[in-house]
CSV table of C-alpha atoms in Angstrom, one decimal:
chain,number,residue,atom,x,y,z
A,966,MET,CA,28.0,-28.6,-75.3
A,967,ALA,CA,28.6,-24.5,-75.9
A,968,PHE,CA,31.8,-23.7,-77.9
A,969,ASP,CA,32.6,-20.4,-79.8
A,970,PRO,CA,33.5,-20.7,-83.4
A,971,ALA,CA,37.3,-19.7,-82.9
A,972,PHE,CA,37.1,-22.4,-80.5
A,973,VAL,CA,35.3,-24.9,-83.0
A,974,ALA,CA,38.2,-23.8,-85.6
A,975,ILE,CA,40.8,-24.5,-83.8
A,976,ARG,CA,39.8,-27.9,-82.4
A,977,PRO,CA,38.1,-29.6,-84.9
A,978,ASP,CA,39.7,-33.1,-84.2
A,979,LEU,CA,38.5,-32.4,-79.9
A,980,VAL,CA,35.5,-31.2,-81.4
A,981,GLU,CA,34.9,-34.1,-83.9
A,982,ALA,CA,35.5,-36.6,-81.0
A,983,LEU,CA,32.9,-34.4,-78.8
A,984,LYS,CA,30.3,-35.5,-81.0
A,985,ALA,CA,30.4,-38.8,-79.9
A,986,PRO,CA,26.2,-40.3,-79.1
A,987,THR,CA,27.7,-42.0,-75.7
A,988,LEU,CA,29.0,-38.6,-74.2
A,989,PHE,CA,28.3,-38.8,-70.3
A,990,GLY,CA,26.1,-41.9,-71.5
A,991,ASN,CA,22.9,-40.0,-72.7
A,992,ARG,CA,22.1,-37.4,-75.3
A,993,PHE,CA,23.6,-34.3,-75.2
A,994,VAL,CA,22.5,-30.8,-77.1
A,995,TRP,CA,25.1,-28.8,-79.4
A,996,LEU,CA,25.6,-25.2,-79.0
A,997,LYS,CA,27.9,-23.7,-81.4
A,998,LEU,CA,27.6,-20.3,-80.2
A,999,PRO,CA,28.5,-16.8,-81.9
A,1000,MET,CA,31.8,-14.5,-80.4
A,1001,GLU,CA,29.7,-12.0,-79.1
A,1002,ASN,CA,27.3,-12.6,-76.2
A,1003,ALA,CA,28.0,-16.2,-76.3
A,1004,PRO,CA,27.2,-17.2,-72.6
A,1005,SER,CA,23.9,-15.2,-73.0
A,1006,LYS,CA,22.9,-17.1,-75.9
A,1007,VAL,CA,23.7,-20.7,-74.0
A,1008,LEU,CA,21.4,-19.0,-70.8
A,1009,GLU,CA,18.2,-18.3,-73.9
A,1010,SER,CA,19.4,-22.3,-74.7
A,1011,LEU,CA,18.7,-23.4,-71.6
A,1012,GLY,CA,15.7,-21.3,-70.7
A,1013,THR,CA,14.0,-23.2,-73.6
A,1014,ARG,CA,14.2,-26.5,-72.1
A,1015,LYS,CA,12.4,-28.2,-69.1
A,1016,ARG,CA,15.2,-29.6,-67.2
A,1017,GLN,CA,18.5,-28.3,-66.0
A,1018,PRO,CA,21.8,-29.5,-67.7
A,1019,ASP,CA,23.5,-32.6,-65.7
A,1020,ALA,CA,26.3,-30.6,-67.0
A,1021,ILE,CA,27.9,-27.5,-69.1
A,1022,VAL,CA,30.7,-28.3,-71.7
A,1023,ALA,CA,32.1,-25.5,-72.4
A,1024,SER,CA,35.5,-23.4,-74.7
A,1025,PRO,CA,37.2,-21.4,-72.7
A,1026,LEU,CA,35.4,-18.2,-73.5
A,1027,VAL,CA,32.0,-19.6,-73.2
A,1028,ALA,CA,33.6,-21.1,-69.7
A,1029,ARG,CA,34.6,-17.7,-68.5
A,1030,GLY,CA,32.0,-15.5,-69.5
A,1031,LEU,CA,29.3,-17.9,-67.5
A,1032,VAL,CA,31.6,-17.8,-64.4
A,1033,GLU,CA,31.6,-14.0,-64.3
A,1034,GLY,CA,28.8,-13.8,-65.6
A,1035,ALA,CA,27.0,-15.2,-62.5
A,1036,ALA,CA,29.0,-13.8,-60.1
A,1037,ARG,CA,28.0,-10.5,-61.3
A,1038,ASN,CA,24.8,-11.5,-60.3
A,1039,GLY,CA,25.8,-13.4,-57.3
A,1040,ALA,CA,25.1,-16.5,-58.7
A,1041,ARG,CA,26.4,-19.7,-60.0
A,1042,PRO,CA,26.3,-21.0,-63.6
A,1043,PRO,CA,22.9,-23.3,-64.5
A,1044,GLY,CA,24.4,-26.6,-64.3
A,1045,PRO,CA,28.2,-28.3,-63.6
A,1046,LEU,CA,30.6,-26.6,-65.8
A,1047,VAL,CA,33.0,-28.4,-67.3
A,1048,ALA,CA,35.5,-25.5,-68.9
A,1049,LEU,CA,38.4,-27.1,-71.1
A,1050,GLU,CA,41.6,-25.7,-71.5
A,1051,TRP,CA,40.5,-22.8,-69.2
A,1052,LYS,CA,42.7,-22.8,-65.7
A,1053,ALA,CA,40.7,-20.3,-63.7
A,1054,GLN,CA,42.2,-19.4,-60.8
A,1055,ALA,CA,40.1,-20.9,-57.7
A,1056,SER,CA,39.0,-16.7,-56.4
A,1057,ALA,CA,37.2,-17.0,-60.1
A,1058,SER,CA,35.9,-20.3,-61.1
A,1059,GLY,CA,32.9,-20.7,-59.0
A,1060,GLY,CA,30.7,-23.6,-60.6
A,1061,VAL,CA,33.3,-25.3,-62.4
A,1062,ALA,CA,32.9,-29.2,-61.2
A,1063,LEU,CA,35.6,-30.1,-63.9
A,1064,THR,CA,38.3,-28.4,-65.7
A,1065,ILE,CA,40.0,-31.0,-68.6
A,1066,SER,CA,43.3,-29.2,-69.8
A,1067,SER,CA,46.3,-30.4,-72.2
A,1068,ASP,CA,49.4,-30.9,-70.6
A,1069,PRO,CA,52.1,-30.8,-73.6
A,1070,LEU,CA,55.4,-30.9,-71.3
A,1071,PRO,CA,55.3,-34.5,-71.2
A,1072,ALA,CA,55.6,-34.8,-75.0
A,1073,TYR,CA,58.1,-31.8,-75.9
A,1074,ARG,CA,60.4,-33.2,-72.8
A,1075,LEU,CA,60.3,-37.2,-74.8
A,1076,VAL,CA,61.0,-35.3,-78.4
A,1077,GLY,CA,64.1,-33.2,-76.4
A,1078,GLN,CA,65.1,-36.8,-75.2
A,1079,LEU,CA,64.3,-38.6,-78.7
A,1080,PHE,CA,66.5,-35.8,-80.1
A,1081,GLY,CA,69.4,-36.0,-77.8
A,1082,GLY,CA,69.8,-39.2,-78.3
A,1083,LEU,CA,69.7,-39.1,-82.2
A,1084,LEU,CA,72.4,-36.2,-82.4
A,1085,ASP,CA,74.4,-38.5,-79.9
A,1086,ASP,CA,75.0,-40.9,-82.5
A,1087,TYR,CA,74.9,-38.8,-85.6
A,1088,ARG,CA,78.2,-37.4,-83.4
A,1089,ARG,CA,80.2,-40.3,-82.1
A,1090,GLY,CA,79.3,-42.6,-85.2
A,1091,SER,CA,76.9,-45.9,-84.4
A,1092,THR,CA,76.1,-48.6,-86.5
A,1093,TRP,CA,73.2,-47.2,-88.1
A,1094,SER,CA,74.3,-43.0,-88.5
A,1095,GLY,CA,77.2,-44.4,-89.5
A,1096,SER,CA,81.0,-42.9,-89.7
A,1097,PRO,CA,81.1,-39.6,-86.9
A,1098,ALA,CA,79.3,-36.4,-88.2
A,1099,PRO,CA,80.7,-33.7,-86.1
A,1100,ALA,CA,78.6,-30.6,-86.6
A,1101,ALA,CA,75.7,-33.0,-86.8
A,1102,THR,CA,73.2,-30.8,-85.3
A,1103,ALA,CA,69.2,-31.1,-83.9
A,1104,ALA,CA,66.3,-28.2,-83.8
A,1105,LEU,CA,63.6,-26.9,-81.9
A,1106,VAL,CA,62.4,-23.8,-83.4
A,1107,PHE,CA,59.9,-22.4,-80.9
A,1108,LEU,CA,57.0,-19.6,-80.9
A,1109,SER,CA,55.6,-19.2,-77.2
A,1110,GLY,CA,51.6,-18.9,-77.3
A,1111,PRO,CA,49.0,-20.6,-75.2
A,1112,SER,CA,49.8,-24.0,-76.1
A,1113,ARG,CA,53.6,-23.4,-76.0
A,1114,PRO,CA,54.1,-22.0,-72.8
A,1115,GLN,CA,57.6,-20.8,-72.2
A,1116,GLU,CA,57.8,-24.7,-69.6
A,1117,ALA,CA,57.5,-26.0,-73.1
A,1118,LEU,CA,60.7,-25.1,-74.3
A,1119,GLU,CA,62.0,-25.9,-70.7
A,1120,ALA,CA,60.8,-29.3,-71.0
A,1121,PHE,CA,62.6,-29.7,-74.2
A,1122,THR,CA,65.9,-28.8,-73.6
A,1123,ALA,CA,65.5,-30.6,-70.1
A,1124,GLY,CA,65.2,-33.7,-72.0
A,1125,PHE,CA,67.8,-33.0,-74.4
A,1126,SER,CA,70.2,-32.9,-71.8
A,1127,SER,CA,69.6,-35.4,-70.4
A,1128,ALA,CA,70.1,-37.4,-73.0
A,1129,THR,CA,74.0,-36.0,-74.6
A,1130,SER,CA,76.1,-33.6,-73.6
A,1131,PHE,CA,75.6,-31.5,-76.8
A,1132,PRO,CA,73.5,-28.7,-77.0
A,1133,PRO,CA,70.8,-28.2,-79.0
A,1134,ALA,CA,70.1,-25.5,-81.8
A,1135,VAL,CA,67.0,-23.7,-79.8
A,1136,GLU,CA,65.2,-20.9,-82.2
A,1137,VAL,CA,62.9,-19.2,-80.2
A,1138,VAL,CA,60.7,-17.1,-83.2
A,1139,GLY,CA,59.1,-14.1,-81.9
A,1140,ASP,CA,56.1,-11.8,-82.6
A,1141,GLU,CA,58.0,-9.2,-84.8
A,1142,GLU,CA,59.2,-12.3,-87.0
A,1143,PHE,CA,56.6,-14.8,-87.0
A,1144,GLY,CA,55.6,-14.0,-90.8
A,1145,SER,CA,59.2,-13.7,-93.1
A,1146,GLY,CA,61.5,-14.6,-90.1
A,1147,SER,CA,60.5,-18.5,-89.7
A,1148,PRO,CA,60.8,-19.5,-92.9
A,1149,ASN,CA,64.7,-18.1,-93.0
A,1150,VAL,CA,65.0,-19.3,-89.6
A,1151,ILE,CA,64.2,-23.0,-91.0
A,1152,ARG,CA,66.9,-22.0,-94.2
A,1153,ARG,CA,69.8,-20.9,-91.7
A,1154,LEU,CA,69.4,-24.5,-90.2
A,1155,LEU,CA,69.1,-26.2,-93.9
A,1156,ALA,CA,72.3,-24.4,-94.3
A,1157,GLY,CA,74.1,-26.7,-91.8
A,1158,ASP,CA,74.1,-30.3,-91.0
A,1159,LEU,CA,70.4,-30.7,-90.0
A,1160,LYS,CA,70.0,-34.1,-88.9
A,1161,ALA,CA,66.5,-34.0,-86.5
A,1162,ILE,CA,63.6,-30.5,-86.3
A,1163,LEU,CA,60.9,-30.1,-84.4
A,1164,LEU,CA,58.7,-26.8,-85.2
A,1165,ALA,CA,56.5,-25.7,-82.5
A,1166,THR,CA,55.3,-22.0,-84.3
A,1167,GLY,CA,52.1,-22.4,-84.9
A,1168,PRO,CA,50.5,-21.8,-88.2
A,1169,SER,CA,53.7,-20.4,-89.2
A,1170,THR,CA,54.5,-24.4,-88.8
A,1171,SER,CA,52.6,-24.7,-92.1
A,1172,GLU,CA,55.7,-22.3,-94.2
A,1173,GLY,CA,59.0,-24.0,-92.3
A,1174,LEU,CA,57.6,-27.6,-93.4
A,1175,LEU,CA,57.3,-26.5,-96.9
A,1176,LEU,CA,61.2,-26.0,-96.8
A,1177,LEU,CA,61.6,-29.6,-95.2
A,1178,LYS,CA,61.7,-32.1,-97.9
A,1179,GLU,CA,65.1,-33.4,-98.0
A,1180,PRO,CA,64.6,-37.3,-97.2
A,1181,GLY,CA,66.5,-38.7,-94.2
A,1182,LYS,CA,65.4,-35.6,-91.7
A,1183,VAL,CA,63.6,-35.9,-88.9
A,1184,ILE,CA,61.2,-33.9,-89.2
A,1185,GLY,CA,58.6,-33.3,-86.3
A,1186,PHE,CA,55.8,-30.7,-85.3
A,1187,ALA,CA,53.3,-29.5,-83.0
A,1188,SER,CA,49.8,-29.2,-84.1
A,1189,TYR,CA,46.1,-29.3,-83.0
A,1190,GLN,CA,44.6,-30.1,-86.3
A,1191,VAL,CA,46.2,-33.5,-86.8
A,1192,LYS,CA,44.1,-34.9,-88.8
A,1193,ALA,CA,44.1,-31.7,-92.1
A,1194,ALA,CA,48.3,-31.2,-91.2
A,1195,ALA,CA,49.8,-35.1,-91.4
A,1196,ALA,CA,48.2,-35.0,-94.5
A,1197,THR,CA,49.0,-31.8,-96.2
A,1198,TRP,CA,53.2,-33.0,-95.6
A,1199,PRO,CA,53.6,-36.7,-95.9
A,1200,ALA,CA,57.8,-36.4,-95.5
A,1201,ALA,CA,57.3,-35.4,-91.8
A,1202,SER,CA,58.1,-38.3,-89.4
A,1203,PHE,CA,55.7,-37.5,-86.3
A,1204,VAL,CA,53.3,-34.9,-84.6
A,1205,ILE,CA,52.9,-34.5,-81.0
A,1206,HIS,CA,49.1,-32.9,-80.0
A,1207,PRO,CA,46.4,-32.6,-77.7
A,1208,ASP,CA,44.7,-36.0,-76.4
A,1209,ASP,CA,41.3,-35.5,-78.0
A,1210,ALA,CA,40.3,-39.3,-77.7
A,1211,ALA,CA,41.6,-39.2,-74.4
A,1212,ILE,CA,39.8,-36.0,-73.6
A,1213,ALA,CA,36.5,-37.1,-74.8
A,1214,ALA,CA,36.8,-40.0,-72.9
A,1215,ALA,CA,37.3,-38.2,-69.7
A,1216,LEU,CA,33.7,-36.6,-71.0
A,1217,ARG,CA,32.1,-39.8,-70.8
A,1218,ARG,CA,32.1,-39.6,-67.5
A,1219,PRO,CA,29.5,-38.5,-64.9
A,1220,ILE,CA,29.9,-35.2,-64.0
A,1221,LYS,CA,29.1,-34.4,-60.6
A,1222,ALA,CA,28.5,-31.3,-59.2
A,1223,GLY,CA,30.3,-29.4,-56.1
A,1224,GLY,CA,33.7,-29.7,-55.4
A,1225,GLN,CA,36.7,-29.0,-58.3
A,1226,VAL,CA,39.1,-31.6,-60.1
A,1227,LEU,CA,41.4,-30.5,-62.6
A,1228,LEU,CA,42.0,-33.3,-65.3
A,1229,GLU,CA,45.4,-32.9,-67.0
A,1230,ILE,CA,46.0,-35.1,-69.8
A,1231,PRO,CA,49.2,-35.3,-71.7
A,1232,TRP,CA,49.7,-34.8,-75.1
A,1233,ARG,CA,50.3,-37.9,-77.4
A,1234,LEU,CA,53.6,-38.1,-79.8
A,1235,ASP,CA,52.2,-40.1,-82.7
A,1236,LEU,CA,54.7,-41.1,-85.8
A,1237,LEU,CA,53.7,-39.9,-89.5
A,1238,PRO,CA,54.0,-41.8,-92.6
A,1239,GLY,CA,57.4,-40.3,-93.1
A,1240,ALA,CA,58.8,-42.0,-90.5
A,1241,ASP,CA,58.6,-44.7,-92.9
A,1242,SER,CA,61.3,-43.8,-94.9
A,1243,LEU,CA,64.0,-43.6,-91.8
A,1244,ALA,CA,63.3,-47.5,-91.9
A,1245,SER,CA,65.0,-48.1,-94.8
A,1246,ARG,CA,68.3,-46.3,-93.4
A,1247,ALA,CA,68.0,-48.9,-90.4
A,1248,LEU,CA,66.6,-45.5,-87.9
A,1249,ASP,CA,63.3,-47.2,-86.3
A,1250,LEU,CA,61.6,-44.1,-84.3
A,1251,GLY,CA,59.1,-46.4,-82.6
A,1252,GLN,CA,61.6,-48.6,-81.4
A,1253,ARG,CA,63.3,-45.3,-80.5
A,1254,LEU,CA,60.6,-44.2,-78.2
A,1255,PHE,CA,59.2,-47.2,-77.1
A,1256,GLU,CA,62.6,-47.5,-75.1
A,1257,LEU,CA,62.4,-43.9,-74.4
A,1258,GLU,CA,58.8,-44.6,-72.9
A,1259,LYS,CA,60.0,-47.3,-71.6
A,1260,ARG,CA,62.6,-46.1,-69.1
A,1261,GLN,CA,60.1,-43.1,-67.9
A,1262,GLN,CA,57.8,-46.2,-66.5
């Protein structure tokens, strides 16, 4: 298992899940590598051992370095390579036996459907939301990035449109306003009748969540660090995140050399303690999500 420090810092929950002693049903060696010359350090470590590894589980930086380094020498990586979160072109992925990639699109689509249905209830009025609130809004604040491709934004809006005729308030935050601009977007949305919001702006999400303290709102965020984030923002209703447990489970199966397999694992949506405050207002998010997922089956 060969990871660089950046991957360990960004994906601590996944790293923790991968330390399970039953990984591959056998023993494994844990290599935490420096950013510089990480692939070379992997080769040095393997050179001190008497047997070739059954598989090398690698972060994107390490996987790419091993593949490209081997290609320059007309060779292949020193064992079946399992690349985590790295989708290489087929022509440039020699030696990759398995790629495990997280797919955020189903989760964004599900949140879009959830928000569309909620906004429909708020604006038209319902038994749980009360009298019609024609100015009610539901919003996505989105900053494009490696874990937030443009397709995720499109999945959200498609899911939203499938649940209501009202448009969502979509705020796309650009890199130039990543710092000071993101909280300003939240303040502008809060000036209206904001009922539900999903924050997907990377580290800047934390600044937005600090502004969202009013009870009764459906507050969601996208994160790689679920445990820490959920403890920090108890007012949040739900989180969408990569399914680290499913990734770890996939790695407990034997890895075979030869051929290339791409395994895409959908992100999860988990409710957080903040959802309990909505239950007192007769909004059961768990039931809503259950009904949506049932329709998709």
